[in-house]
PDB file of C-alpha atoms in Angstrom:
ATOM      1  CA  UNK C 770     -13.788  -2.038 -12.432  1.00  0.00           C
ATOM      2  CA  UNK C 771     -14.899  -0.621  -9.137  1.00  0.00           C
ATOM      3  CA  UNK C 772     -12.893   2.103  -7.432  1.00  0.00           C
ATOM      4  CA  UNK C 773     -11.411   0.429  -4.391  1.00  0.00           C
ATOM      5  CA  UNK C 774      -8.384   0.077  -2.169  1.00  0.00           C
ATOM      6  CA  UNK C 775      -8.331  -3.700  -1.958  1.00  0.00           C
ATOM      7  CA  UNK C 776      -5.127  -5.617  -2.425  1.00  0.00           C
ATOM      8  CA  UNK C 777      -5.021  -8.440  -5.014  1.00  0.00           C
ATOM      9  CA  UNK C 778      -5.889 -11.286  -2.667  1.00  0.00           C
ATOM     10  CA  UNK C 779      -8.525  -9.582  -0.566  1.00  0.00           C
ATOM     11  CA  UNK C 780     -11.094  -8.112  -2.913  1.00  0.00           C
ATOM     12  CA  UNK C 781     -13.533 -11.021  -2.760  1.00  0.00           C
ATOM     13  CA  UNK C 782     -12.354 -12.797   0.402  1.00  0.00           C
ATOM     14  CA  UNK C 783     -13.869 -12.887   3.852  1.00  0.00           C
ATOM     15  CA  UNK C 784     -11.679 -12.192   6.897  1.00  0.00           C
ATOM     16  CA  UNK C 785     -10.816 -15.844   7.581  1.00  0.00           C
ATOM     17  CA  UNK C 786      -9.530 -16.421   4.063  1.00  0.00           C
ATOM     18  CA  UNK C 787      -7.510 -13.215   4.259  1.00  0.00           C
ATOM     19  CA  UNK C 788      -5.971 -14.346   7.550  1.00  0.00           C
ATOM     20  CA  UNK C 789      -5.071 -17.781   6.177  1.00  0.00           C
ATOM     21  CA  UNK C 790      -3.985 -17.038   2.631  1.00  0.00           C
ATOM     22  CA  UNK C 791      -2.869 -13.419   2.233  1.00  0.00           C
ATOM     23  CA  UNK C 792       0.559 -13.998   3.767  1.00  0.00           C
ATOM     24  CA  UNK C 793       1.463 -17.206   1.898  1.00  0.00           C
ATOM     25  CA  UNK C 794       0.017 -16.198  -1.475  1.00  0.00           C
ATOM     26  CA  UNK C 795       0.762 -12.475  -1.649  1.00  0.00           C
ATOM     27  CA  UNK C 796       3.433 -11.438   0.863  1.00  0.00           C
ATOM     28  CA  UNK C 797       5.555 -14.579   0.555  1.00  0.00           C
ATOM     29  CA  UNK C 798       4.345 -15.471  -2.942  1.00  0.00           C
ATOM     30  CA  UNK C 799       3.877 -12.740  -5.530  1.00  0.00           C
ATOM     31  CA  UNK C 800       6.142 -10.224  -3.768  1.00  0.00           C
ATOM     32  CA  UNK C 801       9.137 -12.468  -4.215  1.00  0.00           C
ATOM     33  CA  UNK C 802       8.438 -14.793  -7.108  1.00  0.00           C
ATOM     34  CA  UNK C 803       6.690 -12.419  -9.501  1.00  0.00           C
ATOM     35  CA  UNK C 804       8.002  -8.982  -8.598  1.00  0.00           C
ATOM     36  CA  UNK C 805      11.404 -10.005  -7.116  1.00  0.00           C
ATOM     37  CA  UNK C 806      10.890  -7.816  -4.046  1.00  0.00           C
ATOM     38  CA  UNK C 807      11.319  -9.697  -0.781  1.00  0.00           C
ATOM     39  CA  UNK C 808       8.975  -8.680   2.018  1.00  0.00           C
ATOM     40  CA  UNK C 809      11.930  -7.377   4.033  1.00  0.00           C
ATOM     41  CA  UNK C 810      12.191  -4.406   1.668  1.00  0.00           C
ATOM     42  CA  UNK C 811       8.558  -3.447   2.268  1.00  0.00           C
ATOM     43  CA  UNK C 812       8.826  -4.070   5.995  1.00  0.00           C
ATOM     44  CA  UNK C 813      11.830  -1.775   6.070  1.00  0.00           C
ATOM     45  CA  UNK C 814       9.531   1.093   5.113  1.00  0.00           C
ATOM     46  CA  UNK C 815       7.341   0.395   8.140  1.00  0.00           C
ATOM     47  CA  UNK C 816      10.278   0.195  10.540  1.00  0.00           C
ATOM     48  CA  UNK C 817      11.773   3.471   9.308  1.00  0.00           C
ATOM     49  CA  UNK C 818       8.473   5.372   9.025  1.00  0.00           C
ATOM     50  CA  UNK C 819       6.442   4.474  12.132  1.00  0.00           C
ATOM     51  CA  UNK C 820       7.501   5.585  15.606  1.00  0.00           C
ATOM     52  CA  UNK C 821       6.201   4.943  19.104  1.00  0.00           C
ATOM     53  CA  UNK C 822       3.222   7.152  19.917  1.00  0.00           C
ATOM     54  CA  UNK C 823       2.344   7.925  16.293  1.00  0.00           C
ATOM     55  CA  UNK C 824      -1.109   8.338  14.858  1.00  0.00           C
ATOM     56  CA  UNK C 825      -0.909   6.014  11.856  1.00  0.00           C
ATOM     57  CA  UNK C 826      -3.121   5.547   8.804  1.00  0.00           C
ATOM     58  CA  UNK C 827      -2.677   2.375   6.778  1.00  0.00           C
ATOM     59  CA  UNK C 828      -4.508   2.303   3.463  1.00  0.00           C
ATOM     60  CA  UNK C 829      -5.266  -1.169   2.121  1.00  0.00           C
ATOM     61  CA  UNK C 830      -3.807  -3.037   5.119  1.00  0.00           C
ATOM     62  CA  UNK C 831      -4.173  -6.567   3.738  1.00  0.00           C
ATOM     63  CA  UNK C 832      -4.131  -8.880   6.753  1.00  0.00           C
ATOM     64  CA  UNK C 833      -2.475  -6.275   9.003  1.00  0.00           C
ATOM     65  CA  UNK C 834       0.723  -8.286   9.104  1.00  0.00           C
ATOM     66  CA  UNK C 835       3.233  -5.544   8.322  1.00  0.00           C
ATOM     67  CA  UNK C 836       2.040  -3.165  11.022  1.00  0.00           C
ATOM     68  CA  UNK C 837       1.733  -6.087  13.417  1.00  0.00           C
ATOM     69  CA  UNK C 838       5.359  -7.092  12.910  1.00  0.00           C
ATOM     70  CA  UNK C 839       6.677  -3.569  13.412  1.00  0.00           C
ATOM     71  CA  UNK C 840       5.016  -3.611  16.865  1.00  0.00           C
ATOM     72  CA  UNK C 841       5.452   0.012  17.885  1.00  0.00           C
ATOM     73  CA  UNK C 842       4.053   1.119  21.231  1.00  0.00           C
ATOM     74  CA  UNK C 843       1.140   3.467  21.997  1.00  0.00           C
ATOM     75  CA  UNK C 844      -0.034   3.816  18.410  1.00  0.00           C
ATOM     76  CA  UNK C 845      -3.323   5.356  17.401  1.00  0.00           C
ATOM     77  CA  UNK C 846      -4.216   3.288  14.332  1.00  0.00           C
ATOM     78  CA  UNK C 847      -6.604   4.062  11.495  1.00  0.00           C
ATOM     79  CA  UNK C 848      -7.260   1.430   8.820  1.00  0.00           C
ATOM     80  CA  UNK C 849      -8.844   2.333   5.499  1.00  0.00           C
ATOM     81  CA  UNK C 850     -10.090  -0.104   2.872  1.00  0.00           C
ATOM     82  CA  UNK C 851     -13.018  -0.413   0.485  1.00  0.00           C
ATOM     83  CA  UNK C 852     -13.726  -4.035   1.419  1.00  0.00           C
ATOM     84  CA  UNK C 853     -14.927  -5.293   4.790  1.00  0.00           C
ATOM     85  CA  UNK C 854     -13.224  -8.702   4.629  1.00  0.00           C
ATOM     86  CA  UNK C 855      -9.666  -7.414   4.583  1.00  0.00           C
ATOM     87  CA  UNK C 856     -10.587  -4.624   6.991  1.00  0.00           C
ATOM     88  CA  UNK C 857     -11.935  -7.095   9.528  1.00  0.00           C
ATOM     89  CA  UNK C 858      -8.907  -9.382   9.192  1.00  0.00           C
ATOM     90  CA  UNK C 859      -6.457  -6.519   9.736  1.00  0.00           C
ATOM     91  CA  UNK C 860      -8.455  -5.043  12.615  1.00  0.00           C
ATOM     92  CA  UNK C 861      -8.535  -8.406  14.392  1.00  0.00           C
ATOM     93  CA  UNK C 862      -4.795  -8.891  14.011  1.00  0.00           C
ATOM     94  CA  UNK C 863      -4.146  -5.367  15.282  1.00  0.00           C
ATOM     95  CA  UNK C 864      -6.760  -5.505  18.046  1.00  0.00           C
ATOM     96  CA  UNK C 865      -4.229  -4.455  20.697  1.00  0.00           C
ATOM     97  CA  UNK C 866      -4.299  -0.968  19.120  1.00  0.00           C
ATOM     98  CA  UNK C 867      -8.116  -0.829  18.967  1.00  0.00           C
ATOM     99  CA  UNK C 868      -7.909   0.470  15.396  1.00  0.00           C
ATOM    100  CA  UNK C 869     -10.492   2.821  13.933  1.00  0.00           C
ATOM    101  CA  UNK C 870     -11.885   1.327  10.728  1.00  0.00           C
ATOM    102  CA  UNK C 871     -12.781   3.455   7.701  1.00  0.00           C
ATOM    103  CA  UNK C 872     -14.658   1.628   4.937  1.00  0.00           C
ATOM    104  CA  UNK C 873     -13.791   4.072   2.173  1.00  0.00           C
ATOM    105  CA  UNK C 874     -12.497   4.537  -1.358  1.00  0.00           C
ATOM    106  CA  UNK C 875      -8.941   5.877  -1.450  1.00  0.00           C
ATOM    107  CA  UNK C 876      -9.687   8.001  -4.521  1.00  0.00           C
ATOM    108  CA  UNK C 877     -12.362   9.975  -2.686  1.00  0.00           C
ATOM    109  CA  UNK C 878     -11.882  12.484   0.178  1.00  0.00           C
ATOM    110  CA  UNK C 879     -10.424  10.762   3.208  1.00  0.00           C
ATOM    111  CA  UNK C 880     -12.666  10.380   6.289  1.00  0.00           C
ATOM    112  CA  UNK C 881     -10.033  11.840   8.645  1.00  0.00           C
ATOM    113  CA  UNK C 882      -9.373  15.347   9.895  1.00  0.00           C
ATOM    114  CA  UNK C 883      -6.910  17.551   8.071  1.00  0.00           C
ATOM    115  CA  UNK C 884      -3.296  17.255   9.312  1.00  0.00           C
ATOM    116  CA  UNK C 885      -4.285  14.649  11.921  1.00  0.00           C
ATOM    117  CA  UNK C 886      -1.854  11.823  11.097  1.00  0.00           C
ATOM    118  CA  UNK C 887       1.865  11.378  11.829  1.00  0.00           C
ATOM    119  CA  UNK C 888       2.512   8.496   9.432  1.00  0.00           C
ATOM    120  CA  UNK C 889       0.722   7.028   6.406  1.00  0.00           C
ATOM    121  CA  UNK C 890       1.442   3.645   4.817  1.00  0.00           C
ATOM    122  CA  UNK C 891       0.272   2.747   1.309  1.00  0.00           C
ATOM    123  CA  UNK C 892       1.790  -0.649   0.628  1.00  0.00           C
ATOM    124  CA  UNK C 893       1.142  -2.504  -2.641  1.00  0.00           C
ATOM    125  CA  UNK C 894      -2.147  -0.706  -3.296  1.00  0.00           C
ATOM    126  CA  UNK C 895      -1.628   1.884  -6.050  1.00  0.00           C
ATOM    127  CA  UNK C 896      -1.339  -0.788  -8.747  1.00  0.00           C
ATOM    128  CA  UNK C 897      -4.857  -1.941  -7.785  1.00  0.00           C
ATOM    129  CA  UNK C 898      -6.493   1.473  -8.015  1.00  0.00           C
ATOM    130  CA  UNK C 899      -8.498   2.077 -11.204  1.00  0.00           C
ATOM    131  CA  UNK C 900      -6.822   4.032 -13.957  1.00  0.00           C
ATOM    132  CA  UNK C 901      -4.520   3.437 -16.879  1.00  0.00           C
ATOM    133  CA  UNK C 902      -1.629   5.444 -15.405  1.00  0.00           C
ATOM    134  CA  UNK C 903      -0.451   7.156 -12.231  1.00  0.00           C
ATOM    135  CA  UNK C 904      -2.054  10.436 -13.300  1.00  0.00           C
ATOM    136  CA  UNK C 905      -5.471   8.753 -13.048  1.00  0.00           C
ATOM    137  CA  UNK C 906      -4.807   7.815  -9.417  1.00  0.00           C
ATOM    138  CA  UNK C 907      -3.293  11.009  -8.015  1.00  0.00           C
ATOM    139  CA  UNK C 908      -6.334  11.619  -5.817  1.00  0.00           C
ATOM    140  CA  UNK C 909      -4.902   9.091  -3.365  1.00  0.00           C
ATOM    141  CA  UNK C 910      -1.802  11.282  -2.945  1.00  0.00           C
ATOM    142  CA  UNK C 911      -3.997  14.350  -2.507  1.00  0.00           C
ATOM    143  CA  UNK C 912      -5.843  12.496   0.254  1.00  0.00           C
ATOM    144  CA  UNK C 913      -2.611  11.576   2.001  1.00  0.00           C
ATOM    145  CA  UNK C 914      -1.242  15.115   1.710  1.00  0.00           C
ATOM    146  CA  UNK C 915      -4.404  16.449   3.304  1.00  0.00           C
ATOM    147  CA  UNK C 916      -4.384  14.254   6.422  1.00  0.00           C
ATOM    148  CA  UNK C 917      -0.601  14.151   6.949  1.00  0.00           C
ATOM    149  CA  UNK C 918       0.823  16.655   9.406  1.00  0.00           C
ATOM    150  CA  UNK C 919       3.633  18.950   8.213  1.00  0.00           C
ATOM    151  CA  UNK C 920       6.814  16.985   8.812  1.00  0.00           C
ATOM    152  CA  UNK C 921       4.851  13.726   8.954  1.00  0.00           C
ATOM    153  CA  UNK C 922       6.054  10.620   7.160  1.00  0.00           C
ATOM    154  CA  UNK C 923       4.475   8.824   4.178  1.00  0.00           C
ATOM    155  CA  UNK C 924       5.839   5.609   2.713  1.00  0.00           C
ATOM    156  CA  UNK C 925       4.625   3.000   0.303  1.00  0.00           C
ATOM    157  CA  UNK C 926       5.322   0.524  -2.447  1.00  0.00           C
ATOM    158  CA  UNK C 927       3.704  -0.374  -5.752  1.00  0.00           C
ATOM    159  CA  UNK C 928       4.275  -2.599  -8.744  1.00  0.00           C
ATOM    160  CA  UNK C 929       4.972  -0.563 -11.889  1.00  0.00           C
ATOM    161  CA  UNK C 930       4.673  -1.492 -15.535  1.00  0.00           C
ATOM    162  CA  UNK C 931       7.105   1.117 -16.919  1.00  0.00           C
ATOM    163  CA  UNK C 932      10.527   2.297 -15.798  1.00  0.00           C
ATOM    164  CA  UNK C 933      11.386  -0.812 -13.767  1.00  0.00           C
ATOM    165  CA  UNK C 934      12.856  -4.128 -14.929  1.00  0.00           C
ATOM    166  CA  UNK C 935      10.521  -6.997 -15.696  1.00  0.00           C
ATOM    167  CA  UNK C 936      11.213 -10.629 -16.382  1.00  0.00           C
ATOM    168  CA  UNK C 937       9.197 -12.822 -18.725  1.00  0.00           C
ATOM    169  CA  UNK C 938       7.434 -14.206 -15.653  1.00  0.00           C
ATOM    170  CA  UNK C 939       6.639 -10.831 -14.100  1.00  0.00           C
ATOM    171  CA  UNK C 940       5.426  -9.386 -17.406  1.00  0.00           C
ATOM    172  CA  UNK C 941       3.139 -12.386 -17.911  1.00  0.00           C
ATOM    173  CA  UNK C 942       1.840 -12.097 -14.342  1.00  0.00           C
ATOM    174  CA  UNK C 943       1.236  -8.374 -14.746  1.00  0.00           C
ATOM    175  CA  UNK C 944      -0.669  -8.943 -17.967  1.00  0.00           C
ATOM    176  CA  UNK C 945      -2.839 -11.628 -16.404  1.00  0.00           C
ATOM    177  CA  UNK C 946      -3.640  -9.565 -13.296  1.00  0.00           C
ATOM    178  CA  UNK C 947      -4.519  -6.546 -15.428  1.00  0.00           C
ATOM    179  CA  UNK C 948      -6.785  -8.613 -17.682  1.00  0.00           C
ATOM    180  CA  UNK C 949      -8.555 -10.044 -14.650  1.00  0.00           C
ATOM    181  CA  UNK C 950      -8.969  -6.499 -13.271  1.00  0.00           C
ATOM    182  CA  UNK C 951      -7.150  -7.432 -10.072  1.00  0.00           C
ATOM    183  CA  UNK C 952      -4.475  -4.877 -11.013  1.00  0.00           C
ATOM    184  CA  UNK C 953      -4.955  -1.715 -13.032  1.00  0.00           C
ATOM    185  CA  UNK C 954      -1.467  -0.513 -13.883  1.00  0.00           C
ATOM    186  CA  UNK C 955      -1.171  -0.793 -17.642  1.00  0.00           C
ATOM    187  CA  UNK C 956       0.983   2.337 -17.901  1.00  0.00           C
ATOM    188  CA  UNK C 957       1.998   3.113 -14.309  1.00  0.00           C
ATOM    189  CA  UNK C 958       5.525   4.472 -14.643  1.00  0.00           C
ATOM    190  CA  UNK C 959       8.365   5.301 -12.302  1.00  0.00           C
ATOM    191  CA  UNK C 960       8.725   8.816 -13.740  1.00  0.00           C
ATOM    192  CA  UNK C 961       5.042   9.602 -13.203  1.00  0.00           C
ATOM    193  CA  UNK C 962       5.140   8.255  -9.652  1.00  0.00           C
ATOM    194  CA  UNK C 963       8.123  10.457  -8.818  1.00  0.00           C
ATOM    195  CA  UNK C 964       6.400  13.483 -10.338  1.00  0.00           C
ATOM    196  CA  UNK C 965       3.187  12.875  -8.383  1.00  0.00           C
ATOM    197  CA  UNK C 966       5.101  12.597  -5.103  1.00  0.00           C
ATOM    198  CA  UNK C 967       7.320  15.630  -5.748  1.00  0.00           C
ATOM    199  CA  UNK C 968       4.258  17.801  -6.447  1.00  0.00           C
ATOM    200  CA  UNK C 969       2.862  17.147  -2.968  1.00  0.00           C
ATOM    201  CA  UNK C 970       5.652  16.184  -0.573  1.00  0.00           C
ATOM    202  CA  UNK C 971       9.207  17.052   0.454  1.00  0.00           C
ATOM    203  CA  UNK C 972      12.399  14.991   0.744  1.00  0.00           C
ATOM    204  CA  UNK C 973      11.135  12.500  -1.820  1.00  0.00           C
ATOM    205  CA  UNK C 974      13.138   9.279  -1.891  1.00  0.00           C
ATOM    206  CA  UNK C 975      12.171   6.615  -4.418  1.00  0.00           C
ATOM    207  CA  UNK C 976      14.024   3.359  -4.978  1.00  0.00           C
ATOM    208  CA  UNK C 977      13.253   0.202  -6.923  1.00  0.00           C
ATOM    209  CA  UNK C 978      13.598  -3.478  -6.097  1.00  0.00           C
ATOM    210  CA  UNK C 979      12.703  -5.765  -8.955  1.00  0.00           C
ATOM    211  CA  UNK C 980       9.478  -4.472 -10.491  1.00  0.00           C
ATOM    212  CA  UNK C 981       8.463  -2.566  -7.339  1.00  0.00           C
ATOM    213  CA  UNK C 982       8.975   1.112  -6.510  1.00  0.00           C
ATOM    214  CA  UNK C 983       9.345   2.013  -2.834  1.00  0.00           C
ATOM    215  CA  UNK C 984       9.095   5.570  -1.541  1.00  0.00           C
ATOM    216  CA  UNK C 985       9.503   7.631   1.591  1.00  0.00           C
ATOM    217  CA  UNK C 986       8.530  11.307   1.732  1.00  0.00           C
ATOM    218  CA  UNK C 987       7.820  14.074   4.248  1.00  0.00           C
ATOM    219  CA  UNK C 988       4.606  16.081   4.575  1.00  0.00           C
ATOM    220  CA  UNK C 989       4.634  19.815   3.766  1.00  0.00           C
TER     221      UNK C 989
END
């Protein structure tokens, strides 16, 4: 599997397919019917994390829909993804912010200046990053910690395989997505996620909805 920051529906798609299908299939499809986490829970992270005038980094932005709906004013927006299709779709949707696009791997050093960002969003991406467990993916949290200003805000969500409830349907879906190498979260656990966040950030708050962990933390 390649090391990338794509979300499940965008890895092989061009921007038009992302724009047409990402919302119905992923945001209003798998979020709710596989993982039992309605989009409103994820959107709540964006509303409580991003403020007017912020410099924002969104990693793996999908179709840009979450940041678009929050609609804060005077944002400086950076988008980071390993695949140009999803990047282009998100950048077009968020064109009013004239976003800076970074075609980059989230497990490698981030292409942004140290302590240059007020808010970072990492929504439904960690379960796609290569590695058998959270410990294999901690470089993404190191990258966030490096670019986030002290007192800055970092929020995200990810599907976990351990430490959260699964149904027969969600367990079957998780197994299929892992076998197809769309996901890579065979042993991603809630305890390991909490540990990774607490090592790097302050005021760590982690909650679960269905099979999804949602977090909000503060930069040191």
